[in-house]
XYZ file of C-alpha atoms in Angstrom:
518
model
C 0.000 0.000 0.000
C 1.257 3.477 -0.840
C 2.234 5.539 2.229
C -0.860 7.667 2.858
C 1.006 10.745 4.146
C 3.508 10.712 1.287
C 0.647 10.382 -1.176
C -1.260 13.252 0.427
C 1.759 15.573 0.456
C 2.574 14.697 -3.151
C -0.992 15.328 -4.347
C -1.258 18.673 -2.551
C 2.085 19.855 -3.943
C 1.105 18.704 -7.426
C -2.193 20.577 -7.214
C -0.345 23.641 -5.916
C 1.983 23.551 -8.935
C -0.961 23.189 -11.339
C -2.839 26.039 -9.659
C 0.177 28.322 -9.797
C 0.765 27.526 -13.462
C -2.886 28.211 -14.212
C -2.683 31.743 -12.837
C 0.772 32.423 -14.325
C 3.149 32.228 -11.356
C 6.947 31.983 -11.511
C 7.783 28.939 -13.714
C 11.001 28.143 -11.809
C 9.134 27.917 -8.507
C 6.454 25.785 -10.165
C 9.128 23.414 -11.486
C 10.663 23.107 -8.006
C 7.270 22.258 -6.490
C 6.637 19.601 -9.158
C 10.024 18.009 -8.540
C 9.340 17.977 -4.801
C 5.958 16.333 -5.399
C 7.648 13.623 -7.451
C 10.360 13.170 -4.821
C 7.806 12.681 -2.048
C 5.698 10.278 -4.127
C 8.706 8.094 -4.914
C 10.367 8.250 -1.501
C 11.005 4.871 0.070
C 10.729 6.443 3.535
C 7.506 7.554 5.184
C 7.389 11.290 5.858
C 5.898 10.354 9.228
C 9.461 9.416 10.186
C 11.277 12.390 8.643
C 11.815 15.613 10.583
C 14.368 17.555 8.543
C 12.950 17.673 5.017
C 15.807 19.822 3.726
C 18.121 16.829 3.959
C 16.172 15.391 1.024
C 17.696 16.441 -2.341
C 15.525 18.981 -4.148
C 13.636 20.206 -1.079
C 14.617 23.679 0.094
C 13.385 25.822 3.002
C 10.207 27.066 1.284
C 8.951 23.633 0.241
C 10.042 22.103 3.555
C 7.789 24.627 5.300
C 4.861 23.628 3.075
C 5.428 19.934 3.819
C 5.531 20.629 7.557
C 2.201 22.473 7.341
C 0.572 19.625 5.398
C 1.908 17.069 7.878
C 0.617 19.097 10.841
C -2.781 20.228 9.526
C -3.546 18.018 6.533
C -3.947 21.161 4.420
C -1.918 23.942 2.822
C -3.150 27.503 3.367
C -1.468 28.705 0.169
C -3.486 26.187 -1.843
C -6.678 27.084 0.043
C -6.215 30.696 -1.076
C -5.728 29.626 -4.699
C -8.795 27.384 -4.494
C -10.873 30.490 -3.855
C -9.831 31.750 -7.293
C -10.293 28.443 -9.143
C -13.696 26.682 -9.056
C -13.422 23.149 -7.645
C -15.339 21.758 -10.643
C -12.611 23.028 -12.971
C -10.181 20.287 -11.944
C -12.460 17.577 -13.303
C -11.284 18.715 -16.746
C -7.817 17.312 -15.992
C -9.301 13.808 -16.235
C -10.212 14.266 -19.910
C -7.688 12.890 -22.378
C -6.535 15.597 -24.759
C -6.681 18.313 -22.118
C -3.253 19.117 -20.759
C -2.599 22.036 -18.473
C -1.870 24.279 -21.471
C -5.334 23.615 -22.890
C -6.885 24.019 -19.457
C -5.289 27.467 -19.164
C -7.106 28.494 -22.353
C -10.409 27.178 -20.988
C -9.830 29.018 -17.711
C -9.157 32.247 -19.579
C -12.408 31.785 -21.536
C -14.310 31.098 -18.281
C -15.179 27.508 -19.158
C -14.939 26.202 -15.625
C -16.613 22.775 -15.648
C -16.954 19.491 -17.511
C -20.613 20.179 -18.265
C -19.826 23.640 -19.631
C -17.040 22.298 -21.844
C -19.223 19.469 -23.133
C -22.074 21.844 -23.945
C -19.816 24.266 -25.817
C -17.527 21.935 -27.734
C -20.289 19.670 -29.035
C -22.089 22.711 -30.475
C -19.140 24.155 -32.370
C -15.368 23.952 -32.533
C -13.781 26.184 -29.904
C -11.919 28.936 -31.758
C -8.871 28.865 -29.467
C -8.206 25.191 -30.288
C -7.212 23.738 -33.662
C -9.618 21.460 -35.520
C -7.659 18.357 -34.500
C -7.554 19.519 -30.864
C -11.330 19.975 -30.871
C -11.776 16.472 -32.288
C -9.368 14.946 -29.764
C -11.104 16.672 -26.854
C -14.520 15.471 -28.038
C -13.148 11.918 -28.187
C -11.690 12.410 -24.727
C -15.047 13.576 -23.359
C -16.805 10.505 -24.771
C -14.168 8.223 -23.249
C -14.366 10.016 -19.908
C -18.162 9.694 -19.884
C -17.778 5.920 -20.258
C -15.567 5.549 -17.176
C -16.671 8.469 -15.004
C -16.829 7.377 -11.370
C -14.669 4.288 -11.936
C -11.197 3.768 -10.493
C -8.196 1.470 -10.731
C -7.875 -1.849 -8.913
C -4.763 -0.548 -7.137
C -6.775 2.290 -5.590
C -9.428 -0.191 -4.487
C -6.764 -2.338 -2.825
C -5.364 0.697 -1.001
C -8.864 1.658 0.162
C -9.520 -1.870 1.447
C -6.283 -1.824 3.433
C -7.130 1.606 4.857
C -10.612 0.400 5.873
C -9.087 -2.649 7.557
C -6.783 -0.357 9.522
C -9.560 2.061 10.468
C -12.083 -0.642 11.404
C -9.558 -3.174 12.691
C -12.155 -4.610 15.095
C -14.427 -5.597 12.164
C -13.601 -8.669 10.076
C -14.321 -7.293 6.604
C -13.395 -9.542 3.698
C -13.002 -8.512 0.086
C -15.457 -9.661 -2.550
C -16.721 -8.601 -5.984
C -14.327 -7.088 -8.510
C -11.795 -6.374 -5.781
C -11.479 -10.078 -4.996
C -11.523 -11.066 -8.685
C -8.781 -8.475 -9.329
C -10.800 -6.701 -12.012
C -8.658 -4.023 -13.647
C -11.187 -1.247 -13.025
C -13.758 -0.957 -10.220
C -17.008 0.941 -9.761
C -17.015 0.395 -5.997
C -15.154 -1.500 -3.287
C -17.197 -4.574 -2.394
C -16.773 -6.162 1.027
C -18.584 -8.850 2.984
C -19.194 -9.289 6.714
C -20.360 -12.343 8.669
C -22.932 -11.268 11.236
C -23.640 -12.834 14.620
C -27.117 -13.846 15.858
C -29.065 -10.779 16.958
C -27.157 -8.558 14.530
C -28.799 -5.164 13.925
C -28.018 -3.960 10.418
C -29.252 -0.431 11.146
C -26.904 0.034 14.088
C -24.028 -1.422 12.078
C -24.739 0.977 9.203
C -24.783 3.910 11.623
C -21.380 2.912 13.011
C -20.015 3.151 9.462
C -21.933 6.369 8.730
C -23.643 4.475 5.943
C -27.138 3.515 4.849
C -28.945 0.198 4.488
C -29.771 -0.963 0.961
C -31.496 -4.370 1.178
C -28.913 -6.843 2.491
C -26.101 -4.368 1.908
C -24.682 -1.336 3.647
C -23.344 1.483 1.504
C -20.971 4.175 2.672
C -18.290 6.409 1.223
C -14.551 6.368 1.832
C -12.196 8.893 0.208
C -14.951 9.722 -2.253
C -15.385 6.101 -3.370
C -18.462 3.937 -2.939
C -18.122 1.047 -0.476
C -20.719 -1.739 -0.492
C -20.801 -4.258 2.350
C -22.811 -7.454 1.922
C -24.090 -9.034 5.145
C -24.158 -12.806 5.556
C -25.119 -15.313 8.207
C -22.322 -17.726 9.047
C -24.204 -20.813 7.843
C -24.816 -19.164 4.429
C -21.440 -17.499 4.008
C -20.188 -19.839 1.266
C -23.187 -19.057 -0.923
C -23.052 -15.316 -0.263
C -19.304 -15.021 -0.830
C -19.414 -17.048 -4.035
C -22.336 -15.144 -5.529
C -20.888 -11.722 -4.666
C -17.441 -12.647 -6.014
C -18.434 -14.314 -9.281
C -19.581 -12.880 -12.601
C -22.931 -13.881 -14.098
C -21.109 -16.028 -16.665
C -19.608 -18.047 -13.832
C -22.766 -18.306 -11.720
C -25.060 -19.357 -14.567
C -23.465 -22.817 -14.637
C -23.572 -23.385 -10.875
C -26.281 -24.358 -8.435
C -25.859 -22.468 -5.176
C -26.423 -24.008 -1.764
C -26.771 -22.340 1.640
C -23.532 -23.640 3.146
C -20.602 -22.162 5.056
C -17.850 -22.556 2.453
C -17.382 -22.008 -1.265
C -15.501 -25.304 -1.474
C -18.685 -27.161 -0.512
C -20.654 -25.523 -3.324
C -18.051 -26.367 -5.944
C -17.876 -29.934 -4.634
C -21.674 -30.311 -4.782
C -21.506 -29.114 -8.412
C -18.772 -31.622 -9.276
C -15.887 -29.140 -9.419
C -12.663 -28.614 -7.574
C -12.357 -25.214 -5.902
C -12.030 -22.416 -8.482
C -9.993 -19.390 -7.286
C -11.689 -15.959 -7.368
C -9.581 -14.629 -10.256
C -10.947 -17.370 -12.539
C -14.558 -16.542 -11.813
C -14.711 -14.306 -14.866
C -14.924 -17.499 -16.957
C -17.480 -20.284 -17.332
C -16.673 -22.938 -14.697
C -17.110 -25.652 -17.348
C -13.646 -24.683 -18.616
C -12.228 -26.087 -15.376
C -14.342 -29.246 -15.139
C -11.376 -31.505 -15.873
C -8.644 -29.438 -14.304
C -8.254 -26.260 -12.258
C -4.776 -24.838 -12.947
C -2.345 -24.326 -10.100
C -2.191 -20.592 -10.595
C 0.995 -18.577 -10.602
C 1.869 -16.912 -7.295
C 4.177 -14.052 -6.394
C 6.517 -16.637 -4.835
C 7.106 -18.119 -8.312
C 8.650 -14.867 -9.561
C 12.424 -14.512 -9.471
C 13.144 -12.038 -12.260
C 11.874 -8.717 -13.644
C 12.968 -7.836 -17.168
C 11.565 -4.335 -17.752
C 12.482 -1.417 -15.492
C 13.745 2.145 -15.793
C 16.318 4.210 -13.918
C 17.306 7.850 -13.609
C 19.363 7.420 -16.762
C 16.040 8.061 -18.567
C 12.748 8.929 -16.832
C 13.113 6.731 -13.756
C 13.425 8.142 -10.256
C 16.068 5.845 -8.749
C 19.584 4.884 -9.815
C 20.668 1.569 -11.318
C 22.209 0.604 -7.985
C 18.965 1.475 -6.178
C 16.900 -0.668 -8.559
C 19.354 -3.538 -8.167
C 19.158 -3.225 -4.384
C 15.351 -3.193 -4.475
C 15.310 -6.246 -6.737
C 17.714 -8.092 -4.428
C 15.294 -7.402 -1.577
C 12.598 -9.137 -3.651
C 14.780 -12.231 -3.841
C 15.191 -12.039 -7.619
C 18.047 -13.832 -9.355
C 18.055 -11.667 -12.496
C 16.803 -8.310 -13.773
C 17.199 -6.273 -16.942
C 17.742 -2.509 -16.984
C 15.671 -1.241 -19.918
C 15.747 2.533 -20.139
C 14.010 4.309 -23.015
C 15.537 4.588 -26.484
C 16.509 7.822 -28.213
C 13.183 8.699 -29.906
C 11.505 8.869 -26.498
C 13.063 12.282 -25.864
C 10.059 13.200 -23.687
C 11.154 10.374 -21.362
C 14.873 11.073 -21.392
C 15.537 8.394 -24.009
C 19.195 7.437 -24.318
C 21.223 8.275 -27.380
C 23.628 5.578 -28.503
C 26.642 6.931 -26.642
C 24.669 7.146 -23.385
C 23.394 3.602 -23.837
C 26.962 2.370 -24.366
C 28.044 4.228 -21.213
C 25.261 2.503 -19.291
C 26.225 -0.898 -20.702
C 29.818 -0.310 -19.614
C 28.689 0.750 -16.136
C 26.584 -2.384 -15.653
C 29.216 -4.738 -17.069
C 31.826 -3.384 -14.666
C 29.724 -3.815 -11.531
C 29.508 -6.878 -9.316
C 26.081 -7.337 -7.710
C 24.412 -10.165 -5.804
C 22.135 -10.921 -8.751
C 22.561 -11.051 -12.505
C 21.910 -7.672 -14.136
C 21.364 -7.671 -17.889
C 21.989 -4.648 -20.056
C 18.972 -3.710 -22.095
C 16.634 -1.185 -23.621
C 12.956 -0.518 -24.055
C 13.333 0.242 -27.731
C 10.623 2.192 -29.530
C 8.871 0.601 -32.488
C 8.803 3.443 -35.000
C 5.908 4.260 -37.331
C 7.226 2.075 -40.151
C 7.865 -0.913 -37.860
C 11.613 -0.409 -37.687
C 13.311 -0.137 -34.305
C 14.726 3.035 -32.794
C 18.276 1.659 -32.622
C 20.203 0.031 -35.456
C 21.049 -3.662 -35.187
C 24.683 -2.697 -34.581
C 23.530 -1.033 -31.354
C 20.997 -3.655 -30.269
C 23.521 -6.463 -30.589
C 25.545 -4.826 -27.808
C 22.802 -5.232 -25.168
C 21.534 -8.424 -23.546
C 17.784 -7.770 -23.530
C 15.392 -5.841 -25.764
C 11.803 -4.936 -24.927
C 10.177 -3.502 -28.065
C 7.228 -1.162 -27.469
C 5.020 1.331 -29.276
C 4.868 4.699 -27.513
C 3.744 7.116 -30.226
C 1.014 7.240 -32.911
C -1.283 4.850 -31.082
C -4.435 5.073 -33.206
C -5.908 2.527 -35.597
C -4.708 -0.982 -36.392
C -1.041 -1.539 -35.552
C -0.769 -5.184 -36.641
C 1.535 -4.656 -39.633
C 3.747 -2.282 -37.668
C 4.151 -4.899 -34.925
C 4.699 -7.788 -37.349
C 7.490 -5.921 -39.121
C 9.148 -5.072 -35.801
C 9.018 -8.706 -34.691
C 11.223 -9.661 -37.642
C 14.122 -7.987 -35.842
C 16.436 -10.711 -34.502
C 17.286 -8.855 -31.282
C 13.820 -8.550 -29.697
C 13.122 -10.622 -26.588
C 9.764 -9.210 -25.455
C 6.894 -7.288 -27.052
C 6.068 -4.635 -24.440
C 2.629 -3.344 -23.304
C 1.310 -4.353 -26.677
C -2.128 -2.729 -26.844
C -0.894 0.720 -25.796
C -3.844 1.245 -23.497
C -3.915 3.373 -20.355
C -6.827 2.336 -18.160
C -9.448 5.074 -17.687
C -7.423 7.329 -19.973
C -6.651 5.806 -23.349
C -8.156 2.946 -25.301
C -5.702 0.580 -26.909
C -5.025 0.292 -30.622
C -6.315 -2.608 -32.715
C -4.248 -5.760 -33.206
C -4.896 -8.954 -35.177
C -3.844 -11.216 -32.335
C -3.759 -14.592 -34.145
C -1.248 -13.102 -36.611
C 0.847 -11.600 -33.822
C 0.742 -14.798 -31.737
C 1.949 -16.762 -34.752
C 4.854 -14.369 -35.304
C 5.801 -14.305 -31.607
C 5.883 -18.101 -31.577
C 7.887 -18.260 -34.802
C 10.467 -15.761 -33.517
C 10.527 -17.094 -29.924
C 9.557 -13.679 -28.545
C 7.574 -13.320 -25.322
C 4.463 -11.189 -24.818
C 4.534 -8.856 -21.836
C 2.020 -8.607 -19.032
C 2.848 -5.114 -17.814
C 2.134 -4.705 -14.099
C 1.779 -0.923 -14.066
C -1.715 -0.462 -12.531
C -2.578 2.080 -15.240
C -1.709 -0.404 -17.986
C -2.178 -4.066 -16.952
C -1.400 -4.706 -20.580
C -2.203 -7.263 -21.933
C -5.574 -8.163 -20.455
C -6.549 -11.620 -19.209
C -8.296 -12.657 -22.403
C -5.303 -11.847 -24.631
C -2.873 -13.482 -22.189
C -5.052 -16.590 -22.028
C -5.233 -16.901 -25.816
C -1.499 -16.243 -26.141
C -0.702 -19.087 -23.763
C -3.048 -21.412 -25.669
C -1.110 -20.509 -28.824
C 2.146 -21.522 -27.149
C 3.437 -17.980 -26.623
C 5.382 -17.358 -23.425
C 4.375 -14.444 -21.183
C 6.871 -12.119 -19.525
C 5.564 -10.514 -16.333
C 7.259 -7.172 -15.754
C 6.794 -4.118 -13.572
C 7.915 -1.376 -15.977
C 9.052 0.137 -12.673
C 10.360 3.704 -12.634
C 11.296 3.585 -8.934
C 12.069 1.075 -6.198
C 8.511 1.400 -4.884
C 7.107 0.442 -8.263
C 8.859 -2.923 -8.121
C 5.759 -3.868 -6.116
C 3.814 -3.689 -9.397
C 4.805 -7.320 -9.947
C 1.851 -8.281 -7.740
C -0.462 -6.619 -10.263
C 1.125 -8.529 -13.150
C 0.673 -11.776 -11.215
C -3.001 -10.918 -10.625
C -3.444 -10.509 -14.377
C -1.687 -13.806 -15.091
C -3.921 -15.585 -12.584
C -7.021 -14.164 -14.281
C -5.684 -15.683 -17.504
C -5.373 -19.079 -15.801
C -1.582 -19.192 -16.058
C 0.708 -21.368 -13.996
C 4.484 -20.974 -13.780
C 5.083 -23.048 -16.932
C 3.564 -20.307 -19.112
C 5.842 -17.466 -17.986
C 9.514 -16.510 -18.232
C 9.753 -15.338 -14.651
C 10.893 -18.469 -12.849
C 13.436 -20.574 -14.721
C 14.015 -18.827 -18.054
C 17.457 -19.400 -19.519
C 18.942 -16.961 -22.030
């Protein structure tokens, strides 16, 4: 779980920087605040335990004072003053793809202060202060936002569940619904509670500051909807199974009022089916329920970034963090040169990094590598003469993400140096839909070239999804579970990749992460 104080400080500083930029404050001070926000977010130490903030690189006296105020009061008076000038509804616009802060400044100047106002205006006519393509992109962004408004990432749901457990530590809440299935995106956090005889649902709802809705209690936590199902102990198996499973899964089962889910599966002639697999028809597992991959099966991570490109931590830091995970091998895969927006390495810098890694002696094997951009024509960002000098190549599309990218990918996969096809739909959950791919063609080429398909554990990506991963494994394609970590803290993203692999029904034999030999 992300440190709650660090997260709060980082968010407040980030909002302060955005607010200052919106009203035209000093750009150097804004940049310093943004860097401090990033530093706090990526810190491996809780700010609960830090007293002298100025010992942290990039945090001077002014920002240290702001952090101290946030830590003491939970607020920042400077931001409160700016909030009086900027309507609260205005910040909803930042959630719309196609609206960066530069575009938001134009909307602010034109007194378009809310999502509803923008939608009303831009669907009538093009806004004169945007180009035609910008207007079209914003309209697409509004339609996408409307489809996911109110939803949130699985990782946020997991953090909320942990926070609720800490707050209500005397109540034995258990996870259910999409949270327990590890759905990528949630509409609410679903929990379940076993009640004792004489239980009063009204009193229980009041203790949570919630309301009774049938056999559920609903309340809000950090602005998110929490739904608690209530079950008697002797019916818990039925209630937990039906609240965890999708309709597709339940339609083939007869439910019984028993204490455990195992009993219900047994009465239906099945072995126990783990929650992550309850997105599928149980008939698929009539003969065999796979022994799903676990985090303990993972001993390598082959896609991560450092401060040589857009990562936060050094190579040595990432190696140290990976050692702490018990890994035997990692690959350092900073961005290639075309990713200038992400500090992509030119050839000479890549060679310097290769030399640095080759001349170090760590407690695990560290491969030299790159996350090499697949360019528009399907060629790779580095020449073969460069790629042959690194141990590991993750090939990914980062730019021009619209339409069908099958031919672009197929051409790239002809390159003899590629080991993994990275985050291969290009999606960003709740932000950007992925591009189209003819998967049977790509699976065939991956298999032919002995190239793995990535399951990217970044909570905003989780790319590929369970269905694609499942079909890839059936085609004989190996999956590579990676974090795409940009800091030590993000090495924890491997848990998210494992969740996705479990939803696809994968065991350790389908992935590169346990015993892969180069």
